[in-house]
Amino acid sequence: MESNPTTTFTFFRKGWRAKRVWIYAGDYDKIPTNGGKTGADTPPYTIGVSGRSMELIQNKSAGGTHTVLTCKYEGFARHKALIRSDHGITSTERNGLFSSGWKFVYMSTQYKWSVPMFSSVWILCDASNREIARFHRNSFRFRRIGKLEIYSQQPHGTIDPGFVAMIMVTCKLVHNTVKNNERSASS
């Protein structure tokens, strides 16, 4: 993609073994703070992972939260997942038995995460192979997982918030799959 990303998010984990992911709008090397002021450390989004399920939570500035969507793995090998949101229910599945990538349908368009072996950049493309998003993974950082760049396909540069949520959760599905594959390969 030749243009600059329309929206950038940085994914962090609370600690080395933490299951919760904090997502901040923007590109950050460290978790953003505002001089210790209350609420400055609260990320706009959080992904909670618990066993076979995860949920994307939007943290409201007034202190409340809203569950944007939920995702639950299906099957013994976790090759499929069911995602529920305000837009309905959609299923997602791995690209292949030995692939770390996932594919999904949103608003009648199919999307696919490509995860090249030995690469730290994952690419989301639509059915016509247009690049929609990129995730730049940080393998050797303690808390920073990586940076997600989402490109708008619209002339005015806006992106549907439901689509952004779907990209975030499927990106986390890819991340979990890559981490599990790395653990399996090292044992």
Short mmCIF file of C-alpha atoms in Angstrom, two decimals:
data_model
loop_
_atom_site.label_atom_id
_atom_site.label_comp_id
_atom_site.label_asym_id
_atom_site.label_seq_id
_atom_site.Cartn_x
_atom_site.Cartn_y
_atom_site.Cartn_z
CA MET A 1 0.00 0.00 0.00
CA GLU A 2 1.49 3.30 -1.01
CA SER A 3 -0.52 5.70 1.14
CA ASN A 4 -0.10 6.32 4.85
CA PRO A 5 -2.29 4.34 7.21
CA THR A 6 -5.61 5.95 8.06
CA THR A 7 -5.63 4.47 11.56
CA THR A 8 -2.79 3.10 13.66
CA PHE A 9 -3.08 1.10 16.88
CA THR A 10 -0.36 -0.21 19.18
CA PHE A 11 -0.90 -3.48 21.08
CA PHE A 12 0.64 -3.95 24.54
CA ARG A 13 0.44 -6.69 27.15
CA LYS A 14 0.28 -5.89 30.85
CA GLY A 15 3.11 -8.30 31.70
CA TRP A 16 5.14 -11.09 30.15
CA ARG A 17 2.49 -13.81 30.69
CA ALA A 18 -0.56 -11.52 30.70
CA LYS A 19 -3.65 -12.64 28.79
CA ARG A 20 -5.11 -9.13 28.53
CA VAL A 21 -4.05 -6.91 25.62
CA TRP A 22 -4.23 -3.13 25.77
CA ILE A 23 -4.76 -1.33 22.46
CA TYR A 24 -3.91 2.36 22.13
CA ALA A 25 -4.77 4.56 19.14
CA GLY A 26 -1.46 5.77 17.67
CA ASP A 27 2.10 4.49 17.37
CA TYR A 28 3.87 4.15 20.73
CA ASP A 29 7.11 2.53 21.89
CA LYS A 30 5.92 2.46 25.51
CA ILE A 31 2.51 2.48 27.15
CA PRO A 32 1.37 6.11 26.99
CA THR A 33 0.97 8.02 30.24
CA ASN A 34 -0.03 11.56 31.00
CA GLY A 35 2.14 12.43 33.98
CA GLY A 36 0.29 9.98 36.24
CA LYS A 37 -3.08 11.71 35.85
CA THR A 38 -6.12 9.54 36.46
CA GLY A 39 -7.43 7.82 33.33
CA ALA A 40 -4.35 8.60 31.23
CA ASP A 41 -3.22 4.98 31.31
CA THR A 42 -6.61 3.60 30.25
CA PRO A 43 -6.44 2.28 26.68
CA PRO A 44 -9.35 2.90 24.29
CA TYR A 45 -9.64 -0.88 23.71
CA THR A 46 -8.83 -4.03 25.66
CA ILE A 47 -8.87 -7.63 24.46
CA GLY A 48 -9.44 -10.13 27.23
CA VAL A 49 -8.50 -13.76 26.58
CA SER A 50 -9.91 -16.54 28.71
CA GLY A 51 -9.51 -20.16 27.65
CA ARG A 52 -11.35 -20.66 24.34
CA SER A 53 -12.82 -17.17 24.15
CA MET A 54 -11.84 -13.52 23.89
CA GLU A 55 -13.69 -10.24 23.92
CA LEU A 56 -12.93 -6.79 22.59
CA ILE A 57 -13.93 -4.15 25.12
CA GLN A 58 -14.15 -0.44 24.37
CA ASN A 59 -13.21 1.63 27.41
CA LYS A 60 -15.36 4.75 27.59
CA SER A 61 -13.80 8.06 28.66
CA ALA A 62 -16.48 8.41 31.37
CA GLY A 63 -15.19 5.23 33.02
CA GLY A 64 -17.65 2.68 31.66
CA THR A 65 -17.00 -0.13 29.20
CA HIS A 66 -18.79 -1.66 26.22
CA THR A 67 -18.18 -5.15 24.83
CA VAL A 68 -17.81 -4.54 21.09
CA LEU A 69 -17.55 -8.18 20.07
CA THR A 70 -16.83 -11.64 21.43
CA CYS A 71 -14.93 -14.49 19.82
CA LYS A 72 -15.03 -18.16 20.75
CA TYR A 73 -12.80 -20.88 19.32
CA GLU A 74 -14.55 -23.93 17.92
CA GLY A 75 -13.30 -27.47 17.43
CA PHE A 76 -10.59 -29.46 19.10
CA ALA A 77 -7.69 -27.90 17.16
CA ARG A 78 -9.03 -24.31 17.36
CA HIS A 79 -9.00 -23.89 13.57
CA LYS A 80 -12.33 -22.02 13.59
CA ALA A 81 -13.89 -19.29 15.68
CA LEU A 82 -17.30 -17.68 15.96
CA ILE A 83 -17.41 -13.87 16.30
CA ARG A 84 -20.50 -12.10 17.64
CA SER A 85 -20.98 -8.35 17.31
CA ASP A 86 -23.70 -5.74 16.83
CA HIS A 87 -23.48 -6.55 13.10
CA GLY A 88 -24.38 -10.20 13.69
CA ILE A 89 -22.48 -13.46 13.83
CA THR A 90 -19.66 -14.43 11.50
CA SER A 91 -17.29 -17.34 11.46
CA THR A 92 -13.58 -17.19 10.84
CA GLU A 93 -11.16 -20.00 10.15
CA ARG A 94 -7.49 -20.62 9.63
CA ASN A 95 -6.25 -20.39 6.04
CA GLY A 96 -4.98 -23.97 6.14
CA LEU A 97 -3.88 -26.72 8.49
CA PHE A 98 -0.29 -25.47 8.78
CA SER A 99 -1.02 -21.79 8.23
CA SER A 100 -1.00 -19.14 10.96
CA GLY A 101 -3.25 -16.83 8.93
CA TRP A 102 -7.03 -16.50 9.34
CA LYS A 103 -9.82 -15.54 6.94
CA PHE A 104 -13.21 -14.00 7.62
CA VAL A 105 -16.18 -12.35 5.92
CA TYR A 106 -17.34 -8.84 6.83
CA MET A 107 -20.27 -7.12 5.07
CA SER A 108 -20.23 -9.74 2.26
CA THR A 109 -16.52 -9.30 1.52
CA GLN A 110 -13.92 -11.96 2.27
CA TYR A 111 -10.66 -10.97 3.97
CA LYS A 112 -7.54 -13.00 4.60
CA TRP A 113 -4.53 -12.51 6.88
CA SER A 114 -1.28 -13.55 5.20
CA VAL A 115 1.43 -14.56 7.66
CA PRO A 116 4.67 -15.24 5.78
CA MET A 117 7.04 -17.63 7.51
CA PHE A 118 10.01 -15.89 9.17
CA SER A 119 8.42 -12.45 8.73
CA SER A 120 7.33 -10.01 11.41
CA VAL A 121 4.83 -8.27 9.10
CA TRP A 122 1.37 -9.76 8.58
CA ILE A 123 -0.88 -8.43 5.82
CA LEU A 124 -4.69 -8.37 5.63
CA CYS A 125 -6.07 -8.36 2.06
CA ASP A 126 -9.55 -8.41 0.61
CA ALA A 127 -10.81 -10.83 -2.07
CA SER A 128 -9.30 -8.68 -4.87
CA ASN A 129 -5.92 -8.78 -3.07
CA ARG A 130 -5.98 -5.12 -2.02
CA GLU A 131 -4.03 -4.48 1.16
CA ILE A 132 -6.38 -3.45 3.97
CA ALA A 133 -4.09 -3.61 7.02
CA ARG A 134 -0.61 -4.52 8.22
CA PHE A 135 0.54 -5.73 11.61
CA HIS A 136 4.21 -5.18 12.52
CA ARG A 137 5.03 -7.67 15.25
CA ASN A 138 7.66 -7.00 17.89
CA SER A 139 9.17 -10.34 18.87
CA PHE A 140 11.73 -9.22 21.42
CA ARG A 141 9.94 -6.48 23.32
CA PHE A 142 8.72 -7.13 26.85
CA ARG A 143 5.34 -5.39 26.67
CA ARG A 144 4.84 -4.05 23.13
CA ILE A 145 3.26 -6.73 20.94
CA GLY A 146 3.19 -4.69 17.75
CA LYS A 147 1.60 -2.00 15.61
CA LEU A 148 -1.55 -2.37 13.50
CA GLU A 149 -1.97 -0.05 10.52
CA ILE A 150 -5.39 0.03 8.86
CA TYR A 151 -5.84 1.66 5.45
CA SER A 152 -9.09 3.24 4.33
CA GLN A 153 -10.53 2.18 1.01
CA GLN A 154 -12.89 5.18 1.03
CA PRO A 155 -11.99 8.53 -0.57
CA HIS A 156 -12.87 10.48 2.60
CA GLY A 157 -10.61 8.29 4.76
CA THR A 158 -13.10 6.91 7.27
CA ILE A 159 -13.28 3.29 8.37
CA ASP A 160 -16.34 1.51 9.77
CA PRO A 161 -15.74 1.03 13.55
CA GLY A 162 -17.24 -2.47 13.34
CA PHE A 163 -14.68 -3.38 10.70
CA VAL A 164 -11.87 -1.94 12.82
CA ALA A 165 -13.05 -4.14 15.72
CA MET A 166 -13.11 -7.21 13.45
CA ILE A 167 -9.57 -6.46 12.24
CA MET A 168 -8.32 -6.07 15.84
CA VAL A 169 -9.80 -9.38 16.99
CA THR A 170 -8.71 -11.38 13.95
CA CYS A 171 -5.23 -9.86 14.33
CA LYS A 172 -5.20 -11.17 17.91
CA LEU A 173 -6.35 -14.59 16.62
CA VAL A 174 -3.35 -14.58 14.26
CA HIS A 175 -1.05 -13.52 17.10
CA ASN A 176 -2.31 -16.35 19.34
CA THR A 177 -1.84 -18.88 16.53
CA VAL A 178 1.71 -17.71 15.79
CA LYS A 179 2.63 -17.83 19.50
CA ASN A 180 1.15 -21.34 19.86
CA ASN A 181 3.02 -22.53 16.76
CA GLU A 182 6.29 -21.08 18.13
CA ARG A 183 5.75 -22.82 21.48
CA SER A 184 5.04 -26.13 19.74
CA ALA A 185 8.12 -25.83 17.54
CA SER A 186 10.40 -25.09 20.48
CA SER A 187 9.27 -28.04 22.59
#
